[in-house]
Amino acid sequence: NEIVTSRIQAHLNFIKKRELQDKKSKYINDNYGFPTITRQEIKMKIPRISNVNMVNNSSYEIDYSFEIQKTI
């Protein structure tokens, strides 16, 4: 989950730098509400780990959540 948060923050920093150079973003991500550069990013959402269960000594079961928190 820290990696997901870091990735989103890196994107926001990237967008902020572009805006300082007077480069506009064309699209808005539907799930997070932040500007994006390409249409491919409009529907992007990154799952977060919601639960980890040990199945046995060598296996884990991971549950993911697609709950989205708007960033703007």
Short mmCIF file of the C-alpha atoms (twelve columns), coordinates in Angstrom:
data_MODEL
# 
_entry.id   MODEL 
# 
loop_
_atom_site.group_PDB 
_atom_site.id 
_atom_site.type_symbol 
_atom_site.label_atom_id 
_atom_site.label_alt_id 
_atom_site.label_comp_id 
_atom_site.label_asym_id 
_atom_site.label_seq_id 
_atom_site.Cartn_x 
_atom_site.Cartn_y 
_atom_site.Cartn_z 
_atom_site.pdbx_PDB_model_num 
ATOM 1  C CA . ASN A 1  0.000   0.000   0.000   1 
ATOM 2  C CA . GLU A 2  2.940   2.315   0.602   1 
ATOM 3  C CA . ILE A 3  4.077   1.681   -2.973  1 
ATOM 4  C CA . VAL A 4  0.604   2.552   -4.292  1 
ATOM 5  C CA . THR A 5  0.568   5.772   -2.265  1 
ATOM 6  C CA . SER A 6  4.100   6.601   -3.414  1 
ATOM 7  C CA . ARG A 7  3.200   5.930   -7.062  1 
ATOM 8  C CA . ILE A 8  0.179   8.227   -6.909  1 
ATOM 9  C CA . GLN A 9  2.210   10.946  -5.191  1 
ATOM 10 C CA . ALA A 10 4.924   10.642  -7.860  1 
ATOM 11 C CA . HIS A 11 2.259   11.132  -10.533 1 
ATOM 12 C CA . LEU A 12 0.898   14.219  -8.759  1 
ATOM 13 C CA . ASN A 13 4.432   15.658  -8.541  1 
ATOM 14 C CA . PHE A 14 4.943   14.955  -12.256 1 
ATOM 15 C CA . ILE A 15 1.715   16.745  -13.140 1 
ATOM 16 C CA . LYS A 16 2.628   19.707  -10.920 1 
ATOM 17 C CA . LYS A 17 6.013   20.063  -12.667 1 
ATOM 18 C CA . ARG A 18 4.293   19.986  -16.082 1 
ATOM 19 C CA . GLU A 19 1.877   22.685  -15.003 1 
ATOM 20 C CA . LEU A 20 4.783   24.876  -13.859 1 
ATOM 21 C CA . GLN A 21 6.115   24.575  -17.415 1 
ATOM 22 C CA . ASP A 22 2.703   25.689  -18.753 1 
ATOM 23 C CA . LYS A 23 1.975   22.198  -20.095 1 
ATOM 24 C CA . LYS A 24 -1.692  21.351  -19.631 1 
ATOM 25 C CA . SER A 25 -3.131  17.933  -18.909 1 
ATOM 26 C CA . LYS A 26 -5.896  16.879  -21.258 1 
ATOM 27 C CA . TYR A 27 -7.754  14.345  -19.125 1 
ATOM 28 C CA . ILE A 28 -8.962  13.684  -15.577 1 
ATOM 29 C CA . ASN A 29 -8.804  10.269  -13.928 1 
ATOM 30 C CA . ASP A 30 -12.365 9.151   -13.125 1 
ATOM 31 C CA . ASN A 31 -11.394 7.296   -9.941  1 
ATOM 32 C CA . TYR A 32 -8.868  9.594   -8.282  1 
ATOM 33 C CA . GLY A 33 -9.851  12.934  -9.777  1 
ATOM 34 C CA . PHE A 34 -6.330  13.982  -10.756 1 
ATOM 35 C CA . PRO A 35 -5.156  15.232  -14.161 1 
ATOM 36 C CA . THR A 36 -3.623  12.732  -16.588 1 
ATOM 37 C CA . ILE A 37 -1.723  12.980  -19.848 1 
ATOM 38 C CA . THR A 38 -3.310  10.155  -21.848 1 
ATOM 39 C CA . ARG A 39 -6.815  8.721   -22.248 1 
ATOM 40 C CA . GLN A 40 -5.458  5.352   -21.095 1 
ATOM 41 C CA . GLU A 41 -5.115  6.780   -17.587 1 
ATOM 42 C CA . ILE A 42 -8.735  7.935   -17.296 1 
ATOM 43 C CA . LYS A 43 -10.060 4.632   -15.892 1 
ATOM 44 C CA . MET A 44 -6.880  3.613   -14.042 1 
ATOM 45 C CA . LYS A 45 -7.273  2.451   -10.458 1 
ATOM 46 C CA . ILE A 46 -4.674  0.697   -8.373  1 
ATOM 47 C CA . PRO A 47 -5.861  -1.893  -5.845  1 
ATOM 48 C CA . ARG A 48 -4.680  -1.716  -2.249  1 
ATOM 49 C CA . ILE A 49 -4.088  -4.713  -0.014  1 
ATOM 50 C CA . SER A 50 -6.934  -5.004  2.470   1 
ATOM 51 C CA . ASN A 51 -6.037  -8.271  4.194   1 
ATOM 52 C CA . VAL A 52 -3.278  -10.894 4.328   1 
ATOM 53 C CA . ASN A 53 -3.989  -14.428 5.579   1 
ATOM 54 C CA . MET A 54 -1.436  -17.179 6.056   1 
ATOM 55 C CA . VAL A 55 -2.772  -20.321 4.346   1 
ATOM 56 C CA . ASN A 56 0.162   -22.532 5.378   1 
ATOM 57 C CA . ASN A 57 3.886   -22.170 6.065   1 
ATOM 58 C CA . SER A 58 4.632   -21.256 2.454   1 
ATOM 59 C CA . SER A 59 1.431   -19.654 1.166   1 
ATOM 60 C CA . TYR A 60 -0.511  -16.480 1.806   1 
ATOM 61 C CA . GLU A 61 -3.889  -15.329 0.593   1 
ATOM 62 C CA . ILE A 62 -4.117  -11.638 -0.247  1 
ATOM 63 C CA . ASP A 63 -7.353  -9.647  -0.466  1 
ATOM 64 C CA . TYR A 64 -7.436  -6.418  -2.430  1 
ATOM 65 C CA . SER A 65 -9.691  -3.424  -2.125  1 
ATOM 66 C CA . PHE A 66 -10.613 -1.136  -4.979  1 
ATOM 67 C CA . GLU A 67 -11.859 1.582   -2.637  1 
ATOM 68 C CA . ILE A 68 -10.787 4.867   -4.104  1 
ATOM 69 C CA . GLN A 69 -9.926  7.985   -2.171  1 
ATOM 70 C CA . LYS A 70 -10.052 11.092  -4.342  1 
ATOM 71 C CA . THR A 71 -6.788  12.982  -4.223  1 
ATOM 72 C CA . ILE A 72 -8.166  16.421  -5.117  1 
# 
